[in-house]
PDB file of C-alpha atoms and ligand atoms in Angstrom:
ATOM      1  CA  MET P   1      91.639 102.099 100.961  1.00 98.00           C
ATOM      2  CA  ARG P   2      91.472 103.257 104.391  1.00 98.00           C
ATOM      3  CA  PHE P   3      92.247 101.086 107.553  1.00 98.00           C
ATOM      4  CA  ASP P   4      91.069 102.116 110.860  1.00 98.00           C
ATOM      5  CA  ILE P   5      92.511 100.113 113.511  1.00 98.00           C
ATOM      6  CA  LEU P   6      91.001 100.228 117.481  1.00 99.00           C
ATOM      7  CA  THR P   7      93.711  98.825 119.932  1.00 98.00           C
ATOM      8  CA  LEU P   8      94.754  99.243 123.506  1.00 98.00           C
ATOM      9  CA  PHE P   9      98.409  99.109 122.165  1.00 98.00           C
ATOM     10  CA  PRO P  10      98.554 101.436 119.268  1.00 98.00           C
ATOM     11  CA  ASP P  11     102.388 102.005 119.444  1.00 98.00           C
ATOM     12  CA  MET P  12     103.082  98.589 118.347  1.00 98.00           C
ATOM     13  CA  PHE P  13     102.281  99.336 114.923  1.00 98.00           C
ATOM     14  CA  LYS P  14     104.489 102.119 114.215  1.00 97.00           C
ATOM     15  CA  GLY P  15     107.490 100.263 113.260  1.00 97.00           C
ATOM     16  CA  PRO P  16     105.973  97.875 110.868  1.00 98.00           C
ATOM     17  CA  PHE P  17     104.049 100.432 109.080  1.00 98.00           C
ATOM     18  CA  ASP P  18     106.545 102.955 108.612  1.00 98.00           C
ATOM     19  CA  GLU P  19     108.731 100.525 106.660  1.00 97.00           C
ATOM     20  CA  SER P  20     108.509  98.968 103.297  1.00 97.00           C
ATOM     21  CA  ILE P  21     105.316  98.080 101.179  1.00 97.00           C
ATOM     22  CA  ILE P  22     102.904  99.394 103.762  1.00 98.00           C
ATOM     23  CA  ARG P  23     105.157 102.666 103.806  1.00 98.00           C
ATOM     24  CA  ARG P  24     104.958 103.061 100.163  1.00 98.00           C
ATOM     25  CA  GLY P  25     101.462 102.544  99.943  1.00 98.00           C
ATOM     26  CA  GLN P  26     100.736 105.390 102.403  1.00 98.00           C
ATOM     27  CA  ASP P  27     103.273 107.776 100.715  1.00 98.00           C
ATOM     28  CA  LYS P  28     101.763 106.867  97.071  1.00 98.00           C
ATOM     29  CA  GLY P  29      98.188 107.992  98.610  1.00 98.00           C
ATOM     30  CA  LEU P  30      96.790 104.431  97.905  1.00 98.00           C
ATOM     31  CA  ILE P  31      96.300 103.460 101.595  1.00 98.00           C
ATOM     32  CA  GLN P  32      95.670 105.566 104.942  1.00 98.00           C
ATOM     33  CA  ILE P  33      95.784 104.208 108.045  1.00 98.00           C
ATOM     34  CA  GLY P  34      94.251 105.514 111.320  1.00 98.00           C
ATOM     35  CA  LEU P  35      95.131 104.181 114.671  1.00 98.00           C
ATOM     36  CA  HIS P  36      92.854 104.863 117.698  1.00 98.00           C
ATOM     37  CA  GLN P  37      93.152 104.177 121.574  1.00 98.00           C
ATOM     38  CA  ILE P  38      90.492 102.366 122.595  1.00 98.00           C
ATOM     39  CA  ARG P  39      91.165 103.440 126.184  1.00 98.00           C
ATOM     40  CA  ASP P  40      90.534 107.160 125.053  1.00 98.00           C
ATOM     41  CA  TYR P  41      87.123 105.851 124.800  1.00 98.00           C
ATOM     42  CA  ALA P  42      86.617 104.872 128.469  1.00 98.00           C
ATOM     43  CA  LEU P  43      84.829 107.690 130.247  1.00 96.00           C
ATOM     44  CA  ASP P  44      85.425 106.515 133.835  1.00 98.00           C
ATOM     45  CA  ARG P  45      88.140 108.008 136.179  1.00 98.00           C
ATOM     46  CA  HIS P  46      90.361 104.998 135.516  1.00 98.00           C
ATOM     47  CA  HIS P  47      89.685 104.693 132.022  1.00 98.00           C
ATOM     48  CA  THR P  48      88.520 101.166 132.414  1.00 98.00           C
ATOM     49  CA  VAL P  49      88.701  98.807 129.516  1.00 98.00           C
ATOM     50  CA  ASP P  50      88.318  95.265 130.791  1.00 98.00           C
ATOM     51  CA  ASP P  51      86.224  93.485 133.408  1.00 98.00           C
ATOM     52  CA  SER P  52      85.260  89.868 134.589  1.00 98.00           C
ATOM     53  CA  PRO P  53      83.202  87.707 132.713  1.00 98.00           C
ATOM     54  CA  TYR P  54      79.438  86.987 133.777  1.00 98.00           C
ATOM     55  CA  GLY P  55      78.859  83.257 134.995  1.00 98.00           C
ATOM     56  CA  GLY P  56      82.718  83.073 136.009  1.00 98.00           C
ATOM     57  CA  GLY P  57      85.832  81.709 134.765  1.00 97.00           C
ATOM     58  CA  ALA P  58      89.420  82.763 134.026  1.00 97.00           C
ATOM     59  CA  GLY P  59      90.486  86.096 132.844  1.00 97.00           C
ATOM     60  CA  MET P  60      89.026  89.322 131.765  1.00 98.00           C
ATOM     61  CA  LEU P  61      86.930  90.541 128.762  1.00 98.00           C
ATOM     62  CA  MET P  62      86.835  93.972 126.831  1.00 98.00           C
ATOM     63  CA  LYS P  63      83.850  95.919 128.122  1.00 98.00           C
ATOM     64  CA  PRO P  64      81.340  96.823 125.653  1.00 98.00           C
ATOM     65  CA  GLU P  65      81.112 100.434 126.427  1.00 98.00           C
ATOM     66  CA  PRO P  66      84.412 102.041 125.227  1.00 98.00           C
ATOM     67  CA  LEU P  67      85.106  99.393 122.145  1.00 98.00           C
ATOM     68  CA  ALA P  68      81.303 100.629 121.005  1.00 98.00           C
ATOM     69  CA  ALA P  69      82.324 104.123 121.486  1.00 98.00           C
ATOM     70  CA  SER P  70      85.746 103.501 119.732  1.00 98.00           C
ATOM     71  CA  ILE P  71      84.342 101.927 116.778  1.00 98.00           C
ATOM     72  CA  GLU P  72      81.522 104.682 116.429  1.00 98.00           C
ATOM     73  CA  GLY P  73      84.420 107.230 116.704  1.00 98.00           C
ATOM     74  CA  ALA P  74      86.533 105.462 114.179  1.00 98.00           C
ATOM     75  CA  ARG P  75      83.498 104.981 111.575  1.00 98.00           C
ATOM     76  CA  ARG P  76      83.330 108.751 111.196  1.00 98.00           C
ATOM     77  CA  PHE P  77      86.485 108.663 109.375  1.00 97.00           C
ATOM     78  CA  ASN P  78      84.613 105.945 106.744  1.00 97.00           C
ATOM     79  CA  PRO P  79      80.969 104.998 107.477  1.00 98.00           C
ATOM     80  CA  GLU P  80      81.118 102.508 104.313  1.00 98.00           C
ATOM     81  CA  ALA P  81      84.146 100.111 106.302  1.00 98.00           C
ATOM     82  CA  THR P  82      83.815  96.838 106.679  1.00 98.00           C
ATOM     83  CA  VAL P  83      84.363  95.939 110.604  1.00 99.00           C
ATOM     84  CA  LEU P  84      86.693  93.027 111.389  1.00 99.00           C
ATOM     85  CA  LEU P  85      87.301  91.561 114.892  1.00 98.00           C
ATOM     86  CA  THR P  86      90.646  89.479 115.090  1.00 98.00           C
ATOM     87  CA  THR P  87      89.888  86.714 117.285  1.00 98.00           C
ATOM     88  CA  PRO P  88      91.021  82.870 117.657  1.00 98.00           C
ATOM     89  CA  GLN P  89      87.995  81.770 116.800  1.00 97.00           C
ATOM     90  CA  GLY P  90      87.459  83.973 113.544  1.00 98.00           C
ATOM     91  CA  LYS P  91      87.597  82.612 109.883  1.00 98.00           C
ATOM     92  CA  PRO P  92      91.128  81.608 108.953  1.00 98.00           C
ATOM     93  CA  LEU P  93      92.925  84.222 106.737  1.00 98.00           C
ATOM     94  CA  LYS P  94      93.864  82.795 103.147  1.00 97.00           C
ATOM     95  CA  GLN P  95      94.774  84.530  99.818  1.00 96.00           C
ATOM     96  CA  GLY P  96      91.133  84.541  98.723  1.00 97.00           C
ATOM     97  CA  LEU P  97      89.844  86.177 101.813  1.00 98.00           C
ATOM     98  CA  ALA P  98      92.577  88.923 101.584  1.00 98.00           C
ATOM     99  CA  GLN P  99      91.575  89.155  97.806  1.00 98.00           C
ATOM    100  CA  GLU P 100      87.824  89.850  98.895  1.00 98.00           C
ATOM    101  CA  LEU P 101      88.851  92.142 101.810  1.00 98.00           C
ATOM    102  CA  SER P 102      91.265  94.254  99.206  1.00 98.00           C
ATOM    103  CA  LEU P 103      87.897  95.255  97.369  1.00 98.00           C
ATOM    104  CA  LYS P 104      86.334  96.896 100.133  1.00 98.00           C
ATOM    105  CA  SER P 105      86.612 100.944 100.480  1.00 95.00           C
ATOM    106  CA  GLY P 106      87.640 100.296 104.127  1.00 98.00           C
ATOM    107  CA  LEU P 107      88.280  98.136 106.848  1.00 99.00           C
ATOM    108  CA  LEU P 108      87.893  98.832 110.526  1.00 99.00           C
ATOM    109  CA  ILE P 109      89.897  96.409 112.373  1.00 99.00           C
ATOM    110  CA  ILE P 110      89.349  95.743 116.181  1.00 99.00           C
ATOM    111  CA  CYS P 111      92.028  94.354 117.847  1.00 98.00           C
ATOM    112  CA  GLY P 112      91.196  91.840 120.540  1.00 96.00           C
ATOM    113  CA  ARG P 113      92.878  91.431 123.900  1.00 96.00           C
ATOM    114  CA  TYR P 114      92.304  89.334 127.316  1.00 95.00           C
ATOM    115  CA  GLU P 115      90.211  86.640 126.994  1.00 96.00           C
ATOM    116  CA  GLY P 116      88.148  88.184 124.091  1.00 97.00           C
ATOM    117  CA  VAL P 117      85.198  90.729 123.836  1.00 98.00           C
ATOM    118  CA  ASP P 118      81.631  91.037 124.971  1.00 98.00           C
ATOM    119  CA  GLU P 119      79.342  88.881 122.743  1.00 98.00           C
ATOM    120  CA  ARG P 120      77.150  92.084 122.112  1.00 98.00           C
ATOM    121  CA  ILE P 121      79.745  93.726 120.455  1.00 98.00           C
ATOM    122  CA  ARG P 122      80.173  91.165 117.745  1.00 98.00           C
ATOM    123  CA  GLU P 123      76.224  91.199 117.447  1.00 98.00           C
ATOM    124  CA  GLN P 124      75.828  94.967 116.936  1.00 98.00           C
ATOM    125  CA  TYR P 125      78.999  96.195 115.049  1.00 98.00           C
ATOM    126  CA  VAL P 126      81.281  92.903 113.664  1.00 98.00           C
ATOM    127  CA  ASP P 127      80.798  91.986 110.055  1.00 98.00           C
ATOM    128  CA  MET P 128      83.650  89.236 110.056  1.00 98.00           C
ATOM    129  CA  GLU P 129      86.151  87.533 112.885  1.00 98.00           C
ATOM    130  CA  ILE P 130      89.251  86.596 111.774  1.00 98.00           C
ATOM    131  CA  SER P 131      91.984  84.573 112.834  1.00 98.00           C
ATOM    132  CA  VAL P 132      95.570  84.482 111.044  1.00 98.00           C
ATOM    133  CA  GLY P 133      96.041  80.674 112.291  1.00 98.00           C
ATOM    134  CA  ASP P 134      96.100  77.889 114.675  1.00 98.00           C
ATOM    135  CA  TYR P 135      98.084  79.009 117.428  1.00 98.00           C
ATOM    136  CA  VAL P 136      98.196  81.491 120.290  1.00 98.00           C
ATOM    137  CA  LEU P 137      98.882  84.778 120.046  1.00 98.00           C
ATOM    138  CA  SER P 138      98.931  87.639 123.023  1.00 98.00           C
ATOM    139  CA  GLY P 139      96.408  89.585 121.201  1.00 98.00           C
ATOM    140  CA  GLY P 140      94.733  90.826 117.938  1.00 98.00           C
ATOM    141  CA  GLU P 141      97.716  93.347 117.020  1.00 98.00           C
ATOM    142  CA  LEU P 142     100.078  91.341 115.362  1.00 98.00           C
ATOM    143  CA  ALA P 143      96.732  89.608 113.230  1.00 98.00           C
ATOM    144  CA  ALA P 144      95.502  93.099 112.425  1.00 99.00           C
ATOM    145  CA  MET P 145      99.099  93.758 110.867  1.00 98.00           C
ATOM    146  CA  VAL P 146      99.147  90.507 109.006  1.00 98.00           C
ATOM    147  CA  ILE P 147      95.662  91.482 107.556  1.00 98.00           C
ATOM    148  CA  VAL P 148      96.937  95.283 106.759  1.00 98.00           C
ATOM    149  CA  ASP P 149     100.028  93.982 105.213  1.00 98.00           C
ATOM    150  CA  THR P 150      98.401  91.041 103.034  1.00 98.00           C
ATOM    151  CA  VAL P 151      95.432  93.505 101.564  1.00 98.00           C
ATOM    152  CA  THR P 152      97.946  96.516 101.155  1.00 98.00           C
ATOM    153  CA  ARG P 153     100.124  94.482  98.488  1.00 98.00           C
ATOM    154  CA  LEU P 154      96.711  93.499  96.417  1.00 98.00           C
ATOM    155  CA  ILE P 155      95.946  97.135  96.076  1.00 98.00           C
ATOM    156  CA  PRO P 156      96.591  97.923  92.391  1.00 97.00           C
ATOM    157  CA  GLY P 157      99.660 100.458  92.249  1.00 97.00           C
ATOM    158  CA  VAL P 158     101.264  99.738  95.667  1.00 97.00           C
ATOM    159  CA  LEU P 159     103.692  96.912  94.204  1.00 97.00           C
ATOM    160  CA  GLY P 160     106.115  97.834  91.744  1.00 92.00           C
ATOM    161  CA  SER P 161     105.453  96.375  88.120  1.00 89.00           C
ATOM    162  CA  ASP P 162     108.133  93.687  88.590  1.00 86.00           C
ATOM    163  CA  GLU P 163     106.815  92.848  92.231  1.00 87.00           C
ATOM    164  CA  SER P 164     103.534  92.621  90.982  1.00 80.00           C
ATOM    165  CA  ALA P 165     104.554  90.417  87.891  1.00 61.00           C
ATOM    166  CA  ILE P 166     105.628  87.823  90.177  1.00 67.00           C
ATOM    167  CA  THR P 167     103.148  85.116  90.101  1.00 55.00           C
ATOM    168  CA  ASP P 168     102.038  84.493  93.984  1.00 64.00           C
ATOM    169  CA  SER P 169     102.998  80.545  95.034  1.00 56.00           C
ATOM    170  CA  PHE P 170      99.331  80.211  96.696  1.00 67.00           C
ATOM    171  CA  SER P 171      97.559  81.402  93.650  1.00 57.00           C
ATOM    172  CA  ASP P 172      98.392  77.635  91.864  1.00 72.00           C
ATOM    173  CA  SER P 173      98.363  75.988  95.189  1.00 86.00           C
ATOM    174  CA  LEU P 174     101.806  74.666  95.074  1.00 96.00           C
ATOM    175  CA  LEU P 175     104.857  76.094  97.227  1.00 97.00           C
ATOM    176  CA  GLU P 176     107.579  77.614  95.636  1.00 97.00           C
ATOM    177  CA  TYR P 177     110.847  75.896  94.192  1.00 98.00           C
ATOM    178  CA  PRO P 178     114.230  76.374  95.495  1.00 98.00           C
ATOM    179  CA  GLN P 179     116.082  79.130  94.061  1.00 98.00           C
ATOM    180  CA  TYR P 180     119.772  80.311  93.955  1.00 98.00           C
ATOM    181  CA  THR P 181     121.686  83.411  93.058  1.00 98.00           C
ATOM    182  CA  ARG P 182     125.610  84.100  92.656  1.00 98.00           C
ATOM    183  CA  PRO P 183     128.343  82.621  93.583  1.00 98.00           C
ATOM    184  CA  PRO P 184     127.778  79.194  91.918  1.00 98.00           C
ATOM    185  CA  VAL P 185     129.836  77.503  94.951  1.00 98.00           C
ATOM    186  CA  PHE P 186     129.090  78.879  98.588  1.00 98.00           C
ATOM    187  CA  LYS P 187     130.452  77.006 101.450  1.00 98.00           C
ATOM    188  CA  GLY P 188     131.222  74.462  99.514  1.00 98.00           C
ATOM    189  CA  LEU P 189     127.626  73.907  98.297  1.00 98.00           C
ATOM    190  CA  LYS P 190     127.016  73.870  94.439  1.00 98.00           C
ATOM    191  CA  VAL P 191     123.929  75.599  92.383  1.00 98.00           C
ATOM    192  CA  PRO P 192     121.912  72.830  90.967  1.00 98.00           C
ATOM    193  CA  GLU P 193     123.838  72.228  87.491  1.00 98.00           C
ATOM    194  CA  VAL P 194     120.346  72.200  85.740  1.00 98.00           C
ATOM    195  CA  LEU P 195     120.051  75.738  86.514  1.00 98.00           C
ATOM    196  CA  LEU P 196     123.330  77.121  84.688  1.00 98.00           C
ATOM    197  CA  SER P 197     122.596  74.703  81.642  1.00 98.00           C
ATOM    198  CA  GLY P 198     120.562  77.158  79.718  1.00 98.00           C
ATOM    199  CA  ASN P 199     118.202  74.717  78.951  1.00 98.00           C
ATOM    200  CA  HIS P 200     114.657  76.260  79.681  1.00 98.00           C
ATOM    201  CA  ALA P 201     112.545  73.271  79.330  1.00 98.00           C
ATOM    202  CA  GLU P 202     114.622  71.611  81.437  1.00 98.00           C
ATOM    203  CA  ILE P 203     114.887  74.270  84.073  1.00 98.00           C
ATOM    204  CA  ALA P 204     110.996  74.524  84.122  1.00 98.00           C
ATOM    205  CA  ARG P 205     110.535  70.527  84.740  1.00 98.00           C
ATOM    206  CA  TRP P 206     112.964  70.766  87.376  1.00 98.00           C
ATOM    207  CA  ARG P 207     111.255  73.659  89.028  1.00 98.00           C
ATOM    208  CA  ARG P 208     107.799  71.952  88.843  1.00 98.00           C
ATOM    209  CA  GLU P 209     109.488  69.033  90.452  1.00 98.00           C
ATOM    210  CA  GLN P 210     110.842  70.326  93.404  1.00 98.00           C
ATOM    211  CA  ALA P 211     108.008  72.380  93.769  1.00 98.00           C
ATOM    212  CA  LEU P 212     105.831  69.181  93.960  1.00 97.00           C
ATOM    213  CA  ILE P 213     108.188  67.785  96.244  1.00 97.00           C
ATOM    214  CA  ARG P 214     108.165  70.639  98.628  1.00 97.00           C
ATOM    215  CA  THR P 215     104.273  70.759  98.889  1.00 97.00           C
ATOM    216  CA  ALA P 216     104.077  67.164  99.396  1.00 97.00           C
ATOM    217  CA  GLU P 217     106.749  67.364 102.386  1.00 97.00           C
ATOM    218  CA  ASN P 218     105.384  70.292 104.097  1.00 97.00           C
ATOM    219  CA  ARG P 219     101.730  71.110 102.856  1.00 96.00           C
ATOM    220  CA  PRO P 220     100.351  67.629 101.523  1.00 95.00           C
ATOM    221  CA  ASP P 221      96.830  69.659 102.257  1.00 94.00           C
ATOM    222  CA  LEU P 222      97.589  71.764  99.496  1.00 94.00           C
ATOM    223  CA  LEU P 223      98.457  69.149  97.147  1.00 93.00           C
ATOM    224  CA  LYS P 224      94.552  67.863  96.930  1.00 90.00           C
ATOM    225  CA  GLN P 225      93.711  71.096  95.479  1.00 90.00           C
ATOM    226  CA  ALA P 226      96.264  71.766  93.499  1.00 93.00           C
ATOM    227  CA  ASN P 227      96.414  70.886  89.594  1.00 94.00           C
ATOM    228  CA  VAL P 228      98.473  67.697  89.752  1.00 95.00           C
ATOM    229  CA  THR P 229      98.479  65.255  86.922  1.00 95.00           C
ATOM    230  CA  ASP P 230      98.325  61.292  87.611  1.00 95.00           C
ATOM    231  CA  LYS P 231     101.901  61.009  86.290  1.00 96.00           C
ATOM    232  CA  GLU P 232     103.363  63.991  88.613  1.00 96.00           C
ATOM    233  CA  LEU P 233     101.913  62.008  91.659  1.00 95.00           C
ATOM    234  CA  LEU P 234     103.691  58.920  90.183  1.00 95.00           C
ATOM    235  CA  PHE P 235     106.791  60.966  90.332  1.00 96.00           C
ATOM    236  CA  LEU P 236     106.474  61.810  93.849  1.00 96.00           C
ATOM    237  CA  ARG P 237     105.745  58.200  94.666  1.00 96.00           C
ATOM    238  CA  SER P 238     109.025  57.547  93.237  1.00 96.00           C
ATOM    239  CA  THR P 239     110.951  60.025  95.194  1.00 95.00           C
ATOM    240  CA  GLY P 240     109.786  58.497  98.219  1.00 93.00           C
ATOM    241  CA  VAL P 241     107.039  60.926  99.395  1.00 88.00           C
ATOM    242  CA  PHE P 242     104.187  58.023  99.609  1.00 67.00           C
ATOM    243  CA  ASP P 243     102.418  59.685 101.533  1.00 78.00           C
ATOM    244  CA  VAL P 244     100.354  61.129  98.397  1.00 73.00           C
TER     245      VAL P 244
HETATM  246  C1  9D3 T 301      92.166  79.973 126.624  1.00 75.45           C
HETATM  247  C2  9D3 T 301      91.443  79.979 125.273  1.00 75.45           C
HETATM  248  N1  9D3 T 301      91.954  81.001 124.286  1.00 75.45           N
HETATM  249  C3  9D3 T 301      91.612  80.885 122.882  1.00 75.45           C
HETATM  250  C4  9D3 T 301      92.067  80.020 122.436  1.00 75.45           C
HETATM  251  C5  9D3 T 301      92.237  82.269 124.760  1.00 75.45           C
HETATM  252  C6  9D3 T 301      92.806  83.394 124.156  1.00 75.45           C
HETATM  253  C7  9D3 T 301      94.044  82.867 123.510  1.00 75.45           C
HETATM  254  C8  9D3 T 301      94.623  84.035 122.849  1.00 75.45           C
HETATM  255  C9  9D3 T 301      92.266  84.090 123.709  1.00 75.45           C
HETATM  256  C10 9D3 T 301      92.724  85.558 122.991  1.00 75.45           C
HETATM  257  C11 9D3 T 301      94.082  85.220 122.550  1.00 75.45           C
HETATM  258  C12 9D3 T 301      94.752  86.143 121.734  1.00 75.45           C
HETATM  259  N2  9D3 T 301      94.640  85.863 120.284  1.00 75.45           N
HETATM  260  C13 9D3 T 301      94.079  86.788 119.469  1.00 75.45           C
HETATM  261  O1  9D3 T 301      93.428  87.782 119.975  1.00 75.45           O
HETATM  262  C14 9D3 T 301      93.879  86.266 118.256  1.00 75.45           C
HETATM  263  C15 9D3 T 301      94.538  85.446 117.248  1.00 75.45           C
HETATM  264  C16 9D3 T 301      95.563  84.126 117.994  1.00 75.45           C
HETATM  265  O2  9D3 T 301      95.499  83.822 119.066  1.00 75.45           O
HETATM  266  N3  9D3 T 301      95.733  83.363 116.970  1.00 75.45           N
HETATM  267  C17 9D3 T 301      95.319  83.567 115.722  1.00 75.45           C
HETATM  268  N4  9D3 T 301      95.086  84.410 115.150  1.00 75.45           N
HETATM  269  C18 9D3 T 301      94.409  85.518 116.084  1.00 75.45           C
HETATM  270  S1  9D3 T 301      93.661  86.679 115.792  1.00 75.45           S
HETATM  271  C19 9D3 T 301      93.442  87.302 117.557  1.00 75.45           C
END
């Protein structure tokens, strides 16, 4: 998979892309990342990339010509790439969407800045707009990093065999149960007895209950799409998580 990223802040990516899974993906030749400075494609003397909106209003927009030139420039590295635009108005990024994106041969990610981009860029070039959540970022760069990270993990061979063997929490729609390692007592806090019991059926039951409680408390929206039995719903009500 080749990623091409169009941004006004290419240096933001250097640290995150030089470490951990994304570094390993590149070192193994499983992913390639190209960073492109949009400003390099601005042809005027001041390398202007923004302008004020027609019709008035606060803030600036990314002007179309440098963006178009940078998209066409980056596309030469991968003419088949799916073109993504990071915006707060985009389709919310979910594990399922990441899975779809991981099947593409390439992703060209345009990082939005200012109040947004000229609508004609969307019309002419963009296949999909993506948001990474309902909060306000300063621009699309962190969103692009999130997309690259989550897609990279899904590319066969990037994760080691034990990393990829771990079943992902979101795939079955319940949050992860609490986990403990040594020592058995830390700052006076004990590891739950059941985990030391060696009773694997009891351990599985406890973990399932804990996952249900956590999901009900923090993500009741996920409980609705999870495979939860009537008996488990009764259990949740009995614990005082009545809201289900
Ligand atoms: C004044 C109205 N704002 C729209 C909600 C303007 C605005 C806020 C933040 C315009 C751009 C931005 C910058 N954010 C992104 O570029 C962005 C983003 C985000 O803010 N949240 C979640 N996902 C994304 S993807 C790109």
